[in-house]
Amino acid sequence: MPKLADHGERRAQIAEALLRIAGSKGLHAVTMRSVAAEAGFAVAVVQYYFESKEKLLFFGLQHLARRMGERVWAHVGPTGQAASPLRVVDAVLTQALPQDEESRVFHLVYTAYAVLSVTDSALATQPFMDGPNEMQAFLTDQLHKARDGGEIAARLDPEAEAAGLLAMSAGLGTSVLLGQRTADEALGVLRYHLERIAPGRFQWSP
Amino acid sequence: MPKLADHGERRAQIAEALLRIAGSKGLHAVTMRSVAAEAGFAVAVVQYYFESKEKLLFFGLQHLARRMGERVWAHVGPTGQAASPLRVVDAVLTQALPQDEESRVFHLVYTAYAVLSVTDSALATQPFMDGPNEMQAFLTDQLHKARDGGEIAARLDPEAEAAGLLAMSAGLGTSVLLGQRTADEALGVLRYHLERIAPGRFQWSP
DNA sequence: GCTTTGATAGTACACTCGTACTACCAAAGA
DNA sequence: TCTTTGGTAGTACGAGTGTACTATCAAAGC
């Protein structure tokens, strides 16, 4: 057997190249040739590790979702499980905003994929529901804990609050992407609404 | 001079065909050929009224924005200018949700255009900021009036509330598009948050 | 040392795209 | 009536696409 190549790593390399192109030139600029060139391989190599473009696109989406999940978790984890549920909620929602370039690319490509999935049956819409659903369940749980701990008012509905905040965060993220407002302005709006839920309890962060 | 054709109407016809395709098959399925076929014309006719695909796409976006504006206004107008500002706010935000097929197509195509505009300089991002900015200013104004009229608490910030509600509405709309929740569920979340702003004042509508 | 085989490279083919070009048709003005 | 001209149709071309195909290379096993 010749020089064994780590298939997983190769596929990851190619997926990264795909995301770089999709993030800079748009998802429509993702072609076998452009991805191969960006990754520094020949077209046939991309074909070798992904038998078709459809498979490549699908893997690219999975790769993106995985990286987004890791990133959010990396920011939430350190906050600690034992920490105040409100801090966790704040960390998650803040991280959901496109504040740096990497996050901006995530948002853009993810949205592009989402739009594509509506009309292209090849890209199952399942990944676009699992992630958000999981996230909403997580936030709902945190808000339940916050309510039980008396951090937020008892009249608040954790489920509806979580769903609303998540949707707001997504909407704000899109507006940042389109240049309607800056990330800081979006953060300000988000913080205002968090403050409305738990007055005086969101002033630890700068 | 031969059989005069109303250029405005022809362009509108073609734009409608474009939107039908973009709404059903996706914006990437919009080609000179597909649009011409959908409109029942030859390709050269589309070329005749739009000198290039770029111009066609741009006009399609303008046409969409115009129709969306008309639709929202048609629902807000009857509510009356003299009516309660909260009713106007409710009407606008409700209408911003994709509840019927036409609205669903609006959301989808608009989002597709928005995503495209981020990476394609040909599609100016201006239209995606003017509309939302105008809408936010309008809602902010209504909330100011509501606050002055004592319909909402004085501690609320009209600007931040308007921005948040609009972002939430957009985010909820996207989630409906992706099938994460139904339009009714999204409406429920939205109504919950309106109710939070002005308790007991959003129970007129079914 | 030779063969096998996983990995990479180059190329060709069928297809679709946007666009340019020419031809045709029919109504209005001379 | 004949010519001009706005509108419509058909077609051809170059560029770019996904994919199949073959060739080449290099390391592992005999």
mmCIF file with all atom_site columns, C-alpha atoms (C1' of nucleotides) in Angstrom, chain A residues 4-20 30 32 35-36 38-42 44-64 66-67 113, chain C residues 7-8:
data_model
loop_
_atom_site.group_PDB
_atom_site.id
_atom_site.type_symbol
_atom_site.label_atom_id
_atom_site.label_alt_id
_atom_site.label_comp_id
_atom_site.label_asym_id
_atom_site.label_entity_id
_atom_site.label_seq_id
_atom_site.pdbx_PDB_ins_code
_atom_site.Cartn_x
_atom_site.Cartn_y
_atom_site.Cartn_z
_atom_site.occupancy
_atom_site.B_iso_or_equiv
_atom_site.pdbx_formal_charge
_atom_site.auth_seq_id
_atom_site.auth_comp_id
_atom_site.auth_asym_id
_atom_site.auth_atom_id
_atom_site.pdbx_PDB_model_num
ATOM 1  C CA    . LEU A 1 4   ? -1.679  6.344  3.099  1.00 0.00 ? 4   LEU A CA    1
ATOM 2  C CA    . ALA A 1 5   ? -3.627  9.614  3.285  1.00 0.00 ? 5   ALA A CA    1
ATOM 3  C CA    . ASP A 1 6   ? -5.956  10.431 6.131  1.00 0.00 ? 6   ASP A CA    1
ATOM 4  C CA    . HIS A 1 7   ? -9.289  10.541 4.338  1.00 0.00 ? 7   HIS A CA    1
ATOM 5  C CA    . GLY A 1 8   ? -10.935 12.390 7.159  1.00 0.00 ? 8   GLY A CA    1
ATOM 6  C CA    . GLU A 1 9   ? -8.301  15.082 7.115  1.00 0.00 ? 9   GLU A CA    1
ATOM 7  C CA    . ARG A 1 10  ? -8.369  15.377 3.329  1.00 0.00 ? 10  ARG A CA    1
ATOM 8  C CA    . ARG A 1 11  ? -12.121 15.759 3.356  1.00 0.00 ? 11  ARG A CA    1
ATOM 9  C CA    . ALA A 1 12  ? -11.806 18.373 6.076  1.00 0.00 ? 12  ALA A CA    1
ATOM 10 C CA    . GLN A 1 13  ? -9.178  20.263 4.083  1.00 0.00 ? 13  GLN A CA    1
ATOM 11 C CA    . ILE A 1 14  ? -11.404 20.303 1.026  1.00 0.00 ? 14  ILE A CA    1
ATOM 12 C CA    . ALA A 1 15  ? -14.431 21.332 3.092  1.00 0.00 ? 15  ALA A CA    1
ATOM 13 C CA    . GLU A 1 16  ? -12.432 24.216 4.552  1.00 0.00 ? 16  GLU A CA    1
ATOM 14 C CA    . ALA A 1 17  ? -11.538 25.339 1.051  1.00 0.00 ? 17  ALA A CA    1
ATOM 15 C CA    . LEU A 1 18  ? -15.210 25.155 0.132  1.00 0.00 ? 18  LEU A CA    1
ATOM 16 C CA    . LEU A 1 19  ? -16.171 27.312 3.085  1.00 0.00 ? 19  LEU A CA    1
ATOM 17 C CA    . ARG A 1 20  ? -13.495 29.880 2.265  1.00 0.00 ? 20  ARG A CA    1
ATOM 18 C CA    . VAL A 1 30  ? -18.400 26.847 -5.236 1.00 0.00 ? 30  VAL A CA    1
ATOM 19 C CA    . MET A 1 32  ? -15.378 21.504 -8.383 1.00 0.00 ? 32  MET A CA    1
ATOM 20 C CA    . VAL A 1 35  ? -12.662 24.210 -4.561 1.00 0.00 ? 35  VAL A CA    1
ATOM 21 C CA    . ALA A 1 36  ? -9.867  22.061 -5.952 1.00 0.00 ? 36  ALA A CA    1
ATOM 22 C CA    . GLU A 1 38  ? -8.384  26.666 -3.362 1.00 0.00 ? 38  GLU A CA    1
ATOM 23 C CA    . ALA A 1 39  ? -7.454  23.434 -1.617 1.00 0.00 ? 39  ALA A CA    1
ATOM 24 C CA    . GLY A 1 40  ? -4.370  23.078 -3.812 1.00 0.00 ? 40  GLY A CA    1
ATOM 25 C CA    . PHE A 1 41  ? -5.443  19.809 -5.367 1.00 0.00 ? 41  PHE A CA    1
ATOM 26 C CA    . ALA A 1 42  ? -6.466  18.630 -8.780 1.00 0.00 ? 42  ALA A CA    1
ATOM 27 C CA    . ALA A 1 44  ? -9.924  14.583 -9.665 1.00 0.00 ? 44  ALA A CA    1
ATOM 28 C CA    . VAL A 1 45  ? -8.788  14.594 -6.028 1.00 0.00 ? 45  VAL A CA    1
ATOM 29 C CA    . VAL A 1 46  ? -11.977 16.314 -4.995 1.00 0.00 ? 46  VAL A CA    1
ATOM 30 C CA    . GLN A 1 47  ? -13.855 13.771 -7.049 1.00 0.00 ? 47  GLN A CA    1
ATOM 31 C CA    . TYR A 1 48  ? -11.868 11.031 -5.358 1.00 0.00 ? 48  TYR A CA    1
ATOM 32 C CA    . TYR A 1 49  ? -12.845 12.050 -1.835 1.00 0.00 ? 49  TYR A CA    1
ATOM 33 C CA    . PHE A 1 50  ? -16.366 13.182 -2.732 1.00 0.00 ? 50  PHE A CA    1
ATOM 34 C CA    . GLU A 1 51  ? -17.918 11.229 -5.517 1.00 0.00 ? 51  GLU A CA    1
ATOM 35 C CA    . SER A 1 52  ? -20.183 14.078 -6.591 1.00 0.00 ? 52  SER A CA    1
ATOM 36 C CA    . LYS A 1 53  ? -20.672 17.767 -6.050 1.00 0.00 ? 53  LYS A CA    1
ATOM 37 C CA    . GLU A 1 54  ? -23.897 17.051 -4.240 1.00 0.00 ? 54  GLU A CA    1
ATOM 38 C CA    . LYS A 1 55  ? -22.053 14.947 -1.670 1.00 0.00 ? 55  LYS A CA    1
ATOM 39 C CA    . LEU A 1 56  ? -19.401 17.633 -1.390 1.00 0.00 ? 56  LEU A CA    1
ATOM 40 C CA    . LEU A 1 57  ? -21.953 20.350 -0.680 1.00 0.00 ? 57  LEU A CA    1
ATOM 41 C CA    . PHE A 1 58  ? -23.681 18.199 1.880  1.00 0.00 ? 58  PHE A CA    1
ATOM 42 C CA    . PHE A 1 59  ? -20.443 17.420 3.670  1.00 0.00 ? 59  PHE A CA    1
ATOM 43 C CA    . GLY A 1 60  ? -19.539 21.096 3.577  1.00 0.00 ? 60  GLY A CA    1
ATOM 44 C CA    . LEU A 1 61  ? -22.764 21.896 5.386  1.00 0.00 ? 61  LEU A CA    1
ATOM 45 C CA    . GLN A 1 62  ? -22.163 19.222 8.003  1.00 0.00 ? 62  GLN A CA    1
ATOM 46 C CA    . HIS A 1 63  ? -18.630 20.479 8.471  1.00 0.00 ? 63  HIS A CA    1
ATOM 47 C CA    . LEU A 1 64  ? -19.897 24.016 8.931  1.00 0.00 ? 64  LEU A CA    1
ATOM 48 C CA    . ARG A 1 66  ? -19.932 20.979 13.375 1.00 0.00 ? 66  ARG A CA    1
ATOM 49 C CA    . ARG A 1 67  ? -17.544 23.904 13.533 1.00 0.00 ? 67  ARG A CA    1
ATOM 50 C CA    . TYR A 1 113 ? -27.222 26.836 2.594  1.00 0.00 ? 113 TYR A CA    1
ATOM 51 C "C1'" . DA  C 2 7   ? -3.418  8.664  -4.428 1.00 0.00 ? 7   DA  C "C1'" 1
ATOM 52 C "C1'" . DT  C 2 8   ? -2.843  12.407 -7.721 1.00 0.00 ? 8   DT  C "C1'" 1
#
